Coordinates of C-alpha atoms and ligand atoms in Angstrom, one line a residue:
M1 CA -96.8 48.7 -44.4
R2 CA -94.2 46.9 -42.4
T3 CA -91.5 49.1 -41.0
K4 CA -87.9 47.7 -41.7
R5 CA -85.8 47.1 -39.0
A6 CA -82.9 49.7 -39.1
M7 CA -79.6 48.1 -39.8
P8 CA -77.0 49.0 -37.3
I9 CA -74.7 51.8 -38.7
R10 CA -71.1 52.1 -37.7
T11 CA -68.2 54.1 -38.6
C12 CA -65.0 53.3 -40.5
V13 CA -62.1 54.1 -38.7
G14 CA -60.3 54.4 -41.7
C15 CA -62.6 56.9 -44.0
G16 CA -64.6 58.0 -41.3
S17 CA -67.7 57.3 -43.2
R18 CA -71.0 55.7 -41.9
E19 CA -71.9 52.3 -43.4
S20 CA -74.3 49.5 -42.4
Q21 CA -72.4 47.1 -40.1
S22 CA -72.6 44.0 -42.3
Q23 CA -70.5 46.2 -44.9
L24 CA -67.6 46.4 -42.7
M25 CA -64.8 44.3 -40.6
R26 CA -64.9 44.1 -37.0
F27 CA -62.2 44.3 -34.5
T28 CA -61.6 44.2 -31.0
L29 CA -58.9 45.4 -28.5
G30 CA -57.3 41.9 -27.6
P31 CA -55.1 40.8 -24.8
E32 CA -52.2 43.1 -24.5
G33 CA -53.5 46.1 -26.5
A34 CA -53.1 44.2 -30.0
L35 CA -55.9 44.3 -32.4
V36 CA -57.9 41.2 -33.3
P37 CA -60.1 40.9 -36.2
G38 CA -63.4 39.4 -35.8
R39 CA -66.7 39.5 -33.3
G40 CA -64.4 39.1 -30.4
E41 CA -65.7 40.4 -27.0
G42 CA -66.2 43.7 -25.8
R43 CA -66.5 47.0 -27.9
G44 CA -65.5 46.9 -31.4
G45 CA -64.1 49.1 -34.1
Y46 CA -65.0 49.0 -37.7
L47 CA -63.1 49.0 -41.2
H48 CA -64.1 48.7 -44.6
P49 CA -62.6 45.5 -46.3
Q50 CA -60.7 48.3 -48.5
R51 CA -56.5 48.8 -48.4
R52 CA -57.2 52.5 -48.6
C53 CA -59.0 52.5 -45.5
V54 CA -56.6 49.8 -43.6
R55 CA -53.8 52.5 -45.1
A56 CA -55.9 55.5 -43.9
F57 CA -56.2 54.3 -40.5
T58 CA -52.6 53.1 -40.2
A59 CA -51.1 56.5 -41.1
A60 CA -53.8 58.5 -39.0
R61 CA -52.0 61.1 -36.7
S62 CA -54.3 60.1 -33.9
G63 CA -54.9 56.7 -33.3
F64 CA -58.0 57.4 -31.4
V65 CA -60.7 54.9 -31.7
R66 CA -63.7 56.4 -30.5
S67 CA -65.9 53.1 -30.5
L68 CA -63.0 51.6 -28.5
R69 CA -62.4 54.6 -26.3
V70 CA -58.8 54.2 -26.6
V71 CA -55.7 55.4 -28.4
V72 CA -54.3 52.6 -30.6
S73 CA -50.7 53.3 -31.1
R74 CA -48.9 53.5 -34.8
E75 CA -47.0 50.2 -33.8
T76 CA -50.3 48.4 -33.0
R77 CA -52.0 49.4 -36.4
E78 CA -49.1 48.8 -38.4
R79 CA -49.1 45.1 -36.8
Y80 CA -52.7 44.7 -37.6
A81 CA -52.4 45.9 -41.2
T82 CA -49.9 43.2 -41.4
L83 CA -52.0 40.7 -40.2
L84 CA -54.7 41.8 -42.8
E85 CA -52.6 41.6 -45.3
P86 CA -52.8 38.0 -46.9
S87 CA -56.6 38.8 -46.9
M88 CA -55.8 42.2 -48.6
T89 CA -54.9 40.6 -51.9
L90 CA -58.6 40.0 -52.5
W91 CA -59.8 43.4 -51.8
A92 CA -60.7 46.2 -53.6
Ligands
ZN101 ZN1 -63.9 53.0 -44.8

């Protein structure tokens, strides 16, 4: 019997649940500390492509993103949510 290669598992920074990487949308810390969606370089954070996860991430008291090892300010998170808004109309 063939052993299936394990899918990489990542944690959604919105709801905190673990999910296979393919179900999540990646972002990285761009220049000047902004969040940038996509593959990008360096360490990445992950979110479900769902409004409630983006909102939970934006509203979180602590903006610490473990995978990035940084605290992301509320302002930066709000800006990222605004950036995602056009595509959010397609989301659940
Ligand atoms: Zn989530």
